[in-house]
Short mmCIF file of C-alpha atoms in Angstrom, two decimals:
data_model
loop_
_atom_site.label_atom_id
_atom_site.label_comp_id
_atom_site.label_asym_id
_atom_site.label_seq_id
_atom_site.Cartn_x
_atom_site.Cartn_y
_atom_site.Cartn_z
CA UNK A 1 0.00 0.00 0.00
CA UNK A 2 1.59 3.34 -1.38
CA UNK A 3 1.72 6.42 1.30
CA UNK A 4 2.22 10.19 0.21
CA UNK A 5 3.86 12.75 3.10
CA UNK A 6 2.14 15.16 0.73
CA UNK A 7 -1.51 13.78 0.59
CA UNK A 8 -0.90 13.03 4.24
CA UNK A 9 0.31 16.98 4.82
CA UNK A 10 -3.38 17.75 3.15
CA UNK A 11 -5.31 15.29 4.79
CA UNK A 12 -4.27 16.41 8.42
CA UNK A 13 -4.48 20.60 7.10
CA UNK A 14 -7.59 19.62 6.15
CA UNK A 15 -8.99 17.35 9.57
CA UNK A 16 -7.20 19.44 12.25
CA UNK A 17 -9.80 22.60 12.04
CA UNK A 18 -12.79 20.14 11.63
CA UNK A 19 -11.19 18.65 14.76
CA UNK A 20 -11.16 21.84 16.34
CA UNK A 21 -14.48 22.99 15.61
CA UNK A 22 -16.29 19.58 16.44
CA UNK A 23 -14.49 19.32 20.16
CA UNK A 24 -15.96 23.07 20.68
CA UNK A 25 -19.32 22.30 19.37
CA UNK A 26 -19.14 19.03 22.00
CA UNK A 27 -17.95 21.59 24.65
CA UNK A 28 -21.33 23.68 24.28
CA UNK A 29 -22.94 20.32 25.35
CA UNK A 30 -20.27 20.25 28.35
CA UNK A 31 -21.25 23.93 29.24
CA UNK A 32 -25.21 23.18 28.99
CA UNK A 33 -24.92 20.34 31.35
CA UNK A 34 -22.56 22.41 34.16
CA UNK A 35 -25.21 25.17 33.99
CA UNK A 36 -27.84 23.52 34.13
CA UNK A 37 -26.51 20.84 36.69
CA UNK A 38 -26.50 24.07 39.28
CA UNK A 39 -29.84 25.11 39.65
CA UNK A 40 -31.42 21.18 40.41
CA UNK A 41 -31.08 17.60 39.61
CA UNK A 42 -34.49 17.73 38.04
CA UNK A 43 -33.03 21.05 35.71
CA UNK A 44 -30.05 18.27 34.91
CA UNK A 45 -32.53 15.42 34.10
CA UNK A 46 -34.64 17.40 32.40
CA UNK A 47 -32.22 18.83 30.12
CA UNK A 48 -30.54 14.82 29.66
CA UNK A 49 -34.06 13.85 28.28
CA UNK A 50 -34.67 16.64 25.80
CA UNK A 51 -31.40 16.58 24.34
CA UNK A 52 -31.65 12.56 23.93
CA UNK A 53 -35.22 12.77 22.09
CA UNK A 54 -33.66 16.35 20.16
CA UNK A 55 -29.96 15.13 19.25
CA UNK A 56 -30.80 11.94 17.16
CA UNK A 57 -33.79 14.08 15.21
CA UNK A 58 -31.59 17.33 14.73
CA UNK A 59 -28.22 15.66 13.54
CA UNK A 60 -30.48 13.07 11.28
CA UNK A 61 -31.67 16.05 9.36
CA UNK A 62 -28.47 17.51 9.08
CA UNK A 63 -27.18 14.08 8.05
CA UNK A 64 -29.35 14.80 4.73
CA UNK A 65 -27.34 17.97 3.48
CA UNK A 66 -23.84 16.66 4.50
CA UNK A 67 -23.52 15.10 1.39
CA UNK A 68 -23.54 18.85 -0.45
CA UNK A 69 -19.60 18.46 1.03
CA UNK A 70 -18.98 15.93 -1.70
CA UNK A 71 -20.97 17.32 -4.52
CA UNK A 72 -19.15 20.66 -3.71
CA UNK A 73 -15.69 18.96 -3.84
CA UNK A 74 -16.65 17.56 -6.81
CA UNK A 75 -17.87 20.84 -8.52
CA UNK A 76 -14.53 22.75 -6.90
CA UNK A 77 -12.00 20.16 -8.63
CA UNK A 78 -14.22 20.19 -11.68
CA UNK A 79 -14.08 24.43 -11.42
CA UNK A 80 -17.69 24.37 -11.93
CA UNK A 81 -18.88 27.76 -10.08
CA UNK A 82 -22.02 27.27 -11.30
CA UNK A 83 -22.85 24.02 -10.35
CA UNK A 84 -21.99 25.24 -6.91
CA UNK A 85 -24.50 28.14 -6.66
CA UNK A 86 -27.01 25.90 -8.09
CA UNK A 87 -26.68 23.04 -5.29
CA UNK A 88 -26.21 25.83 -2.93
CA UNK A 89 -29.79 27.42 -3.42
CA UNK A 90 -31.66 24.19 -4.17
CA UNK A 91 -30.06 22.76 -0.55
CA UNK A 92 -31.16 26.02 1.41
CA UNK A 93 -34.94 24.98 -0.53
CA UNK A 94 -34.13 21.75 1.16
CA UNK A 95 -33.23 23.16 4.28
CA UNK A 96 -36.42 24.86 4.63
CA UNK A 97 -38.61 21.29 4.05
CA UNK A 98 -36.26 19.95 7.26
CA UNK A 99 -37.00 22.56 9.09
CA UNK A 100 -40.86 21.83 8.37
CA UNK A 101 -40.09 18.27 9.15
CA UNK A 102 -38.35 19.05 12.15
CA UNK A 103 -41.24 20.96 13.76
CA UNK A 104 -43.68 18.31 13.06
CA UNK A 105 -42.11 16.13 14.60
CA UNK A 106 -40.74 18.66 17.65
CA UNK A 107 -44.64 18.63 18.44
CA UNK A 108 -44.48 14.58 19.59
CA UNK A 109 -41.60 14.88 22.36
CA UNK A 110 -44.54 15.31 24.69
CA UNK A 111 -45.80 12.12 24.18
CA UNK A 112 -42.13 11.01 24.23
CA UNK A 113 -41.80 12.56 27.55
CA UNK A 114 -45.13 11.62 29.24
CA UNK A 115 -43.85 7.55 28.63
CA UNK A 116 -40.39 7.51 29.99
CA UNK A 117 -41.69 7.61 33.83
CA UNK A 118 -40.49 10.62 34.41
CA UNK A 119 -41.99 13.27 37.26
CA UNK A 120 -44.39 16.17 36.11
CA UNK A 121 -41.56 18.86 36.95
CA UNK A 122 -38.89 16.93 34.72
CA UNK A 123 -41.19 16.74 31.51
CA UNK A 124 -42.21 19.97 31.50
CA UNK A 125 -38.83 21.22 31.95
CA UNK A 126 -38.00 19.26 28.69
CA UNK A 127 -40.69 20.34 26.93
CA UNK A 128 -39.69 23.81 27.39
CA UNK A 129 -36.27 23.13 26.07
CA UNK A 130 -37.90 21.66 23.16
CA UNK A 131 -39.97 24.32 22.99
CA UNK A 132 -37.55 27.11 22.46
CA UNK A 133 -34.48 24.67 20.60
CA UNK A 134 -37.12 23.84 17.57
CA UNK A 135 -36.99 27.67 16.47
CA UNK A 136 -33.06 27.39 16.13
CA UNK A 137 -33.33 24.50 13.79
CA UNK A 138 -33.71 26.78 11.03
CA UNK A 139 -30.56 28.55 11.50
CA UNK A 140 -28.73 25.02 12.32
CA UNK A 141 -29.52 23.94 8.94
CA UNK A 142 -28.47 26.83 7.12
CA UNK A 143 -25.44 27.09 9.13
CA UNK A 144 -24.92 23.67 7.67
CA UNK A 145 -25.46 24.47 3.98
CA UNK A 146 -23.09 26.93 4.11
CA UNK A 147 -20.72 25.44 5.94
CA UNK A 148 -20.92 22.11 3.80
CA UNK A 149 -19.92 24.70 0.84
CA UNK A 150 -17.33 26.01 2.72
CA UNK A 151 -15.62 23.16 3.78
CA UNK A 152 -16.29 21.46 0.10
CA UNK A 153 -13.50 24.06 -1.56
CA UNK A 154 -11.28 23.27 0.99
CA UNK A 155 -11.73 25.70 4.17
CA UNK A 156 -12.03 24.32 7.11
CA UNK A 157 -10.57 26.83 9.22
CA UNK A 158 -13.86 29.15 9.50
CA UNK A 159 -16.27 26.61 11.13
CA UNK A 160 -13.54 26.23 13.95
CA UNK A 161 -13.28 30.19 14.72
CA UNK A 162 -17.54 30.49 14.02
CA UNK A 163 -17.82 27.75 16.45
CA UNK A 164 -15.61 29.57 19.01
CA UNK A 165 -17.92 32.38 18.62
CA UNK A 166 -20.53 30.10 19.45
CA UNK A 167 -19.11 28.64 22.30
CA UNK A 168 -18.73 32.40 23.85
CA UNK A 169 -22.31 33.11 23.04
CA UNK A 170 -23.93 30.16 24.79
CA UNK A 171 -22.16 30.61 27.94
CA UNK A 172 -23.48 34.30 28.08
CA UNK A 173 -26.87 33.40 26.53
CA UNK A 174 -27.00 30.52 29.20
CA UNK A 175 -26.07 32.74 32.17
CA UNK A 176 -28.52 34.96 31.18
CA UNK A 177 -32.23 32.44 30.61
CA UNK A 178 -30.70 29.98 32.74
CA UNK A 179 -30.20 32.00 36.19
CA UNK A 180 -32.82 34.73 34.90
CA UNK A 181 -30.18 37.73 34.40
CA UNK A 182 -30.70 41.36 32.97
CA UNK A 183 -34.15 41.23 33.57
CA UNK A 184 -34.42 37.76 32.20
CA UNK A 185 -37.13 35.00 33.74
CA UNK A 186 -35.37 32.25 34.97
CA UNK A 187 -36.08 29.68 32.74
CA UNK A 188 -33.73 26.65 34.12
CA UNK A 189 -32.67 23.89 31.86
CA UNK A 190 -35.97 25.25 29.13
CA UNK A 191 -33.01 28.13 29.25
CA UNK A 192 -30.47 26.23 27.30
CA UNK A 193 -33.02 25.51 24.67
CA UNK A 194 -33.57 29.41 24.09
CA UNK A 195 -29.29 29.27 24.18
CA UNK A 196 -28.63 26.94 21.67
CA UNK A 197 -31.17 29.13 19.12
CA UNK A 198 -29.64 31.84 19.35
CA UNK A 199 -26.22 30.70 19.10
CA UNK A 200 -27.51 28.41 15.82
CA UNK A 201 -28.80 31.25 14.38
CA UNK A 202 -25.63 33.25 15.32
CA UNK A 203 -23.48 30.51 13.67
CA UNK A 204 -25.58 30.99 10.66
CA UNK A 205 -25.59 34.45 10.40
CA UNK A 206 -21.48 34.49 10.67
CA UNK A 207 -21.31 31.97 7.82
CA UNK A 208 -23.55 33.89 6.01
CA UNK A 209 -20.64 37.12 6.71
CA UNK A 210 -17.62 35.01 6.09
CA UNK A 211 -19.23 34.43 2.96
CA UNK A 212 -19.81 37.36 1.70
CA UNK A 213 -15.82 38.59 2.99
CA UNK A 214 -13.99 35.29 2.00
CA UNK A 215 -11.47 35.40 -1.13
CA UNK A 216 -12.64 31.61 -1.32
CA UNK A 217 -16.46 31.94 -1.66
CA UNK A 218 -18.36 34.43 -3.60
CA UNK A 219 -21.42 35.06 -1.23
CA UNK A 220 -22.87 37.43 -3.13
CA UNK A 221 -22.73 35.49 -6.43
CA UNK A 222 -24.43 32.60 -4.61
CA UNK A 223 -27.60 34.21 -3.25
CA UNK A 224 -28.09 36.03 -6.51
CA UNK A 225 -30.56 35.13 -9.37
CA UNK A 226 -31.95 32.73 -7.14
CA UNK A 227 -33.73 29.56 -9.34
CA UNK A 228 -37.05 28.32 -8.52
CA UNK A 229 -36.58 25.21 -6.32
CA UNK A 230 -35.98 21.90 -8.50
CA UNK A 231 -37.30 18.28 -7.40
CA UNK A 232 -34.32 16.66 -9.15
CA UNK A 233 -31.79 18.88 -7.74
CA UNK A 234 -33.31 18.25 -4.36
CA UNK A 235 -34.12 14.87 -4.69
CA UNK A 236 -30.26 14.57 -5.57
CA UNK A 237 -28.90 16.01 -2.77
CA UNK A 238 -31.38 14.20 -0.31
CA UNK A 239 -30.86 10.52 -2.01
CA UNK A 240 -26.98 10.71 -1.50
CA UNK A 241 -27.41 12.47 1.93
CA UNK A 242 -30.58 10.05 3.34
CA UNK A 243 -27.86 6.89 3.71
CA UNK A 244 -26.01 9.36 5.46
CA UNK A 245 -28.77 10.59 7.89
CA UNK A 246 -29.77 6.90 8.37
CA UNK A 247 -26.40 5.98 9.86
CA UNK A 248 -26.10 8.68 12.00
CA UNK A 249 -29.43 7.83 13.29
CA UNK A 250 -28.04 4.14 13.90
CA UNK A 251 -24.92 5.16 15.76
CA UNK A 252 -26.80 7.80 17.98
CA UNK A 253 -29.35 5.62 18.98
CA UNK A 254 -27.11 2.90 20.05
CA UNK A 255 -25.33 4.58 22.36
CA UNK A 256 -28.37 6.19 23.78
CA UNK A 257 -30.10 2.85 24.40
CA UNK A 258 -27.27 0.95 25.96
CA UNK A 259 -28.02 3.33 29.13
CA UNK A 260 -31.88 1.85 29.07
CA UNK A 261 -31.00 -1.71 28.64
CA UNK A 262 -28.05 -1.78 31.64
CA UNK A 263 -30.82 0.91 34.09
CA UNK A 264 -31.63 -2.11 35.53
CA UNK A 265 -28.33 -3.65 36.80
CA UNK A 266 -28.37 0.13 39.24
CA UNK A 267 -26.23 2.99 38.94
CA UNK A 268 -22.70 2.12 38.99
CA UNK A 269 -23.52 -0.39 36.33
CA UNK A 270 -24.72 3.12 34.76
CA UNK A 271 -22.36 5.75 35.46
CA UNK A 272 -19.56 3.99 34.50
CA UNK A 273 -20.71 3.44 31.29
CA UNK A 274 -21.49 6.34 30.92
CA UNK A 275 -18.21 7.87 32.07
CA UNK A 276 -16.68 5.32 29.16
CA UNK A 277 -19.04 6.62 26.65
CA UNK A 278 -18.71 10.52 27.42
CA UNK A 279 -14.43 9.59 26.92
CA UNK A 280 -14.56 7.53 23.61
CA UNK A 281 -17.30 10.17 22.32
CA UNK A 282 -14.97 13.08 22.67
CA UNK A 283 -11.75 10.74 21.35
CA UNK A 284 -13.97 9.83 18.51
CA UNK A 285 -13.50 13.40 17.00
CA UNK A 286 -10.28 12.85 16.08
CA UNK A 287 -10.90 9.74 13.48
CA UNK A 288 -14.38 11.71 12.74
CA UNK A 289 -12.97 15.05 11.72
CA UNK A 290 -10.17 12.70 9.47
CA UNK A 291 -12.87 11.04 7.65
CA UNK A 292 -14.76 14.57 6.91
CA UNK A 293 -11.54 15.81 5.09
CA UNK A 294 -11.00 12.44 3.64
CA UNK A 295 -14.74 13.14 1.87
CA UNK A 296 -13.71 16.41 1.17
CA UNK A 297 -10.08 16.06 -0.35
CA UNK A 298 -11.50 12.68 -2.50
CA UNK A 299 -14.49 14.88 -3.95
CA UNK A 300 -11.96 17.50 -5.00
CA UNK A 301 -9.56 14.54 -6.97
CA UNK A 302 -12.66 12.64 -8.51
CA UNK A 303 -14.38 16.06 -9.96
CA UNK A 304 -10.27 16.85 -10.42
CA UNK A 305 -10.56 13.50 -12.89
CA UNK A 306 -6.99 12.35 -10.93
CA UNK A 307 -7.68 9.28 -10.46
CA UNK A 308 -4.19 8.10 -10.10
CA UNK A 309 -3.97 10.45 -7.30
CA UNK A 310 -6.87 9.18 -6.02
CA UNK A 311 -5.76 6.25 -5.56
CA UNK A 312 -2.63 6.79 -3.60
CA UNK A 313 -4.98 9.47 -1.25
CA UNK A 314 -7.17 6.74 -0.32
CA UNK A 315 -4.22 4.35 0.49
CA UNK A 316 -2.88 7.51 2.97
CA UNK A 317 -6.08 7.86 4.24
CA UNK A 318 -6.53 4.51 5.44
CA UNK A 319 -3.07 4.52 6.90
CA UNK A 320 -3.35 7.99 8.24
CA UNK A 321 -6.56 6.36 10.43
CA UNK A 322 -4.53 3.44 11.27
CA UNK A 323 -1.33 5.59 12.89
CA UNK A 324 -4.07 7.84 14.44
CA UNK A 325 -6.00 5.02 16.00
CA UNK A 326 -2.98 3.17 17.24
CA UNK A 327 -2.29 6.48 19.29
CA UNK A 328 -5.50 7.63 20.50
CA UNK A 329 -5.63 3.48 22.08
CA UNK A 330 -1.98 4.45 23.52
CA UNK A 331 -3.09 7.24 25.20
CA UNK A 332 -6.28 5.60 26.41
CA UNK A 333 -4.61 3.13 27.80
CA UNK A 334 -2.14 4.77 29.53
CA UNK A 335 -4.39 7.22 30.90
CA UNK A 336 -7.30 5.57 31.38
CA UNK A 337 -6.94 5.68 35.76
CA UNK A 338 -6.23 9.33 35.71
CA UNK A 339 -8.88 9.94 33.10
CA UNK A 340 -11.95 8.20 35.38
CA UNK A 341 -10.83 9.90 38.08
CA UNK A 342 -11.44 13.67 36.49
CA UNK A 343 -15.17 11.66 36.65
CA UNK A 344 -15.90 10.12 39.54
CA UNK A 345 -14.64 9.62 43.01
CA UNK A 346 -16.24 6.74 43.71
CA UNK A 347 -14.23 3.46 43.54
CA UNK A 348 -16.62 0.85 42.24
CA UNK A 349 -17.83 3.27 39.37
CA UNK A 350 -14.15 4.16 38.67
CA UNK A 351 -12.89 0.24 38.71
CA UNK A 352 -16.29 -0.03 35.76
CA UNK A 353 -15.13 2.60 33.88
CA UNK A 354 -11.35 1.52 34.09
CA UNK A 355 -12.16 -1.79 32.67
CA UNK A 356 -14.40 -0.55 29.87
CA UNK A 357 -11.82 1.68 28.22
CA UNK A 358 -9.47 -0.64 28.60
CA UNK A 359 -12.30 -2.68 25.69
CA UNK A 360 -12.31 0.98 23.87
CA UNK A 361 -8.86 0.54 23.04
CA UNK A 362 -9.91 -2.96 21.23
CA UNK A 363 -11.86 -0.61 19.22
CA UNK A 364 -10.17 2.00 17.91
CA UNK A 365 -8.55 1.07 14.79
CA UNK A 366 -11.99 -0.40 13.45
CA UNK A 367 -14.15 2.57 14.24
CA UNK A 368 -11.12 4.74 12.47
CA UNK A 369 -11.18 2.20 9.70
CA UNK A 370 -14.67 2.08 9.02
CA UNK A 371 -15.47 5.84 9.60
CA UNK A 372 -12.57 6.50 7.13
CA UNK A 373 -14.18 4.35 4.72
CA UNK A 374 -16.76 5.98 5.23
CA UNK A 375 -15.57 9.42 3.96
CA UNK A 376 -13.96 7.66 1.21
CA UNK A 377 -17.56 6.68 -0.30
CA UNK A 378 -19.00 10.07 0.49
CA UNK A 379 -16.12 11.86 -0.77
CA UNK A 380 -16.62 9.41 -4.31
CA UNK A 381 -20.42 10.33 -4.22
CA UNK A 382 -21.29 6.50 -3.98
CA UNK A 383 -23.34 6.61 0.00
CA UNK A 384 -25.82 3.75 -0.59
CA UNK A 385 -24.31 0.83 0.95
CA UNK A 386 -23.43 3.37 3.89
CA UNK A 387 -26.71 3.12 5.92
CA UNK A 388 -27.33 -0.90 5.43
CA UNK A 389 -23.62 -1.62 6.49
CA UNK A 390 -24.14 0.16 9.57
CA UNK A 391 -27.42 -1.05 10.40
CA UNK A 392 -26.25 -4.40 9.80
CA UNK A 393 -23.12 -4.06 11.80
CA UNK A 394 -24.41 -1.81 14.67
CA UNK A 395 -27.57 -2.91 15.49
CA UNK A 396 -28.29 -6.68 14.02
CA UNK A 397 -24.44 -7.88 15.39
CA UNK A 398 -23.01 -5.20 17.51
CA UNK A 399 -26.40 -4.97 19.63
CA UNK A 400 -27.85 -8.13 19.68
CA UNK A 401 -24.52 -10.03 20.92
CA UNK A 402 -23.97 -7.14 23.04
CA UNK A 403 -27.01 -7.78 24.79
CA UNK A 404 -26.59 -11.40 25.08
CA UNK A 405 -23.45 -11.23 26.74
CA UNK A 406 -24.57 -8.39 29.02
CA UNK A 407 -27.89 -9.61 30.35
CA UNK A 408 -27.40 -13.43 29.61
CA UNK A 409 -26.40 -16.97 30.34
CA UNK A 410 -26.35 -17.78 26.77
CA UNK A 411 -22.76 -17.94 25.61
CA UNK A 412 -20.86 -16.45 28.89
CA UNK A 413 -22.55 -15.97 32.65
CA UNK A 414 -24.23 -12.39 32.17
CA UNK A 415 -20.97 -9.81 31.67
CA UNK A 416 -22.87 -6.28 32.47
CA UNK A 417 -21.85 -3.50 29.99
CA UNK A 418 -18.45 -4.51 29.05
CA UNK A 419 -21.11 -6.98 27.62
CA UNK A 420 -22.23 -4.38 25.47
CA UNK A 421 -18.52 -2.77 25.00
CA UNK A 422 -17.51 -6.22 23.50
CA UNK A 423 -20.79 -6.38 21.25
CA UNK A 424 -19.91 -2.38 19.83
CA UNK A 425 -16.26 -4.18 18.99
CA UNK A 426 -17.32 -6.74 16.71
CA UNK A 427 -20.13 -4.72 15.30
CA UNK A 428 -17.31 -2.03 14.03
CA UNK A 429 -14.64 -4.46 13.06
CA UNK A 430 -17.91 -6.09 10.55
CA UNK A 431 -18.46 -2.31 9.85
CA UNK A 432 -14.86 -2.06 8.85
CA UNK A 433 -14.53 -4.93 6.94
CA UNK A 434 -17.37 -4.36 5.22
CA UNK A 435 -16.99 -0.39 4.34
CA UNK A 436 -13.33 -1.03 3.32
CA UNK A 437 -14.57 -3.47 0.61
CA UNK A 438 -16.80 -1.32 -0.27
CA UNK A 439 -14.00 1.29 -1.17
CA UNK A 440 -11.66 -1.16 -2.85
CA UNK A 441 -14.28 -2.10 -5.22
CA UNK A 442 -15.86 1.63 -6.22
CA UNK A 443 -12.41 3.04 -6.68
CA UNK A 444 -11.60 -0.18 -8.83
CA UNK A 445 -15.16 0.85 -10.82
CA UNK A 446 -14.26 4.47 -10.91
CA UNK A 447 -10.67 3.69 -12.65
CA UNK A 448 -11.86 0.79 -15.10
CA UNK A 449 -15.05 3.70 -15.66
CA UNK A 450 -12.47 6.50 -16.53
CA UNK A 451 -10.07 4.25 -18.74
CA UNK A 452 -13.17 2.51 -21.07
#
């Protein structure tokens, strides 16, 4: 397997902003919960329930329009301005039927809420954070749009220093509903919802400047002449992006049911999952934010027509992941005691959570593998068997032998969650494995395509 420095240089010039601006967006998340965690336990619960019923539905819909990255890469390497404006405008149309979507939707958390067994006082909390979020949807999804057309010609740099902006809006925007400032009510945890909309529609509004300032993107030129909306166009966009949204919806709501299936083995069975899950999400950035520039840099050589470079970018890539994965398990390992304990002071809890990342480590180089691969096909336009691998892999393999080792007698006396932990490892090795063939054969297409 051929490796460029070069195409490894790009790669990493590429991830490390998208790196950046994903651990900042996960740090709003961190400052919601601290805030809200100080005015009551039912503010904290409250707010844990909304954003588990609003997360899967609001990064679903934005799964949709992440494929405009790809067809922008494309049109950049092809230097097809045009084609550029016209996915632009037709994904804002498509933006706007989300949004529509969205709110439907947004008006059956209640019903959501009214099942789970929680108190009066903790639903209605969650409603109201539902209540206020669903109007900042909107301005998440444009925000996205124009992101995805910023990052598609290659800058990746202004979504980190946006989201840094964001970052310093919520904390003042949650001081302010949260603790009833200024003249404020105090709202509680319904508080962060009315937060996070304004900062989305801040975010949106500063990619909407940086557009119309960059040297890279012609802002003005792409909100001119706007064309009536077109079916295809959309229809384009949302049948490479829907495989997309699909397996983001998988992943999300396996890790958000473990917790419900392991409730009844009692709290430290809980937390220090939990404490496992809340590490590995925030490590997972680093192979995530890879695999976006992977998409990204691959759109750019396949509209580019390079497919020899292609070629040798997708060997880097995958051994990019593999160096990257083999440190982020180093460093888990080796830190994995001092790590808990920045958690929890509790022994048994700690001794869980210990053990557990010890299985993350097992995991790594799959989950970088298979979420590399998984740029690769977005980056080639090609998303289809995206959605059914990870279904297949996550839920029909990783789940259901996760369970059975966690709450049975079947193969092993019952494990607990490392039951699960050992289930997620074989369901991403079979998404690896599976994705990586995947590539191999659609490059192999793309070249024999390009030579007939």
């Amino acid at each position: 397997m051929n490796f460029s420095t070069w195409e490894a240089r790009r790669l990493l010039q590429l991830a490390i902003p998208v790196f950046l601006a994903q651990v900042t967006l996960v740090l709003m998340t961190v400052v919601d919960t601290m805030m809200a965690g100080q005015v009551s336990a039912e503010d904290l619960a409250a707010l844990s329930i909304a954003t588990g019923v609003w997360n899967p539905l609001i990064f679903s819909l934005q799964g949709i329009l992440l494929a405009l990255t790809s067809i922008v890469a494309h049109c950049h390497g092809a230097n097809d301005t045009a084609g550029i404006k016209r996915f632009f405008q037709q994904s804002l149309y498509l933006a706007l039927a989300l949004f529509t979507v969205g709110l439907v939707l947004a008006n059956f958390t209640s019903m959501v809420f009214s099942n789970i067994g929680a108190s009066e006082n903790v639903q209605t909390l969650a409603q109201g954070y539902i209540d206020f979020v669903k109007w900042g949807l909107l301005g998440f999804l444009i925000f996205t749009v124009y992101r995805n057309v910023t990052e598609g010609v290659g800058q990746t740099k202004p979504a980190f220093y946006i989201s840094i902006v964001g970052l310093c809006i919520n904390v003042v925007a949650n001081y302010i509903f949260i603790y009833g400032k200024f003249g404020a009510p105090a709202l509680g945890s319904a508080g962060c919802g009315l937060a996070t909309s304004i900062v989305l529609w801040s975010m949106a509004i500063a990619q909407w400047l940086y557009s119309l300032k960059s040297k890279h993107i012609d802002g003005k030129a792409l909100i001119s002449g706007f064309t009536k909306p077109s079916l295809s166009m959309m229809k384009y966009v949302a049948a490479l992006g829907f495989p997309i949204a699909l397996a983001t919806f998988f992943e999300v709501t396996l890790f958000a049911c473990i917790p419900l299936f392991i409730a009844d083995l009692g709290p430290i069975s809980v937390s220090g999952h939990q404490i496992a899950a809340s590490v590995t999400t925030m490590l997972f950035m680093m192979p995530l934010s890879l695999s976006m520039a992977i998409a990204i840099r691959i759109g750019n050589l396949t509209g580019q027509g390079a497919l020899d470079q292609l070629k040798l970018s997708v060997n880097t890539a995958f051994l990019l992941a593999t160096l990257i994965a083999l440190f982020v398990a180093l460093i888990t390992y080796i830190g994995r005691d001092q790590i808990v304990w920045l958690y929890t002071n509790n022994a048994e809890v700690a001794a869980l959570a210990t053990s557990i990342m010890v299985l993350a480590c097992l995991y790594q180089l799959p989950d970088a593998l298979q979420v590399s691969a998984n740029g690769v096909l977005r980056g080639l336009k090609y998303t289809k068997p995206i959605s059914w691998v990870t279904f297949v892999s996550y839920w029909l393999i990783g789940f259901s032998l996760g369970y059975v080792l966690a709450k049975t007698d079947l193969i092993t006396p019952a494990m607990g969650p490392q039951g699960f932990w050992i289930g997620i490892i074989i369901g991403l090795s079979t998404a690896a494995v599976l994705l990586v063939t995947c590539v191999n054969k659609r490059v192999k297409f793309e070249i024999s395509q390009a030579n007939s």
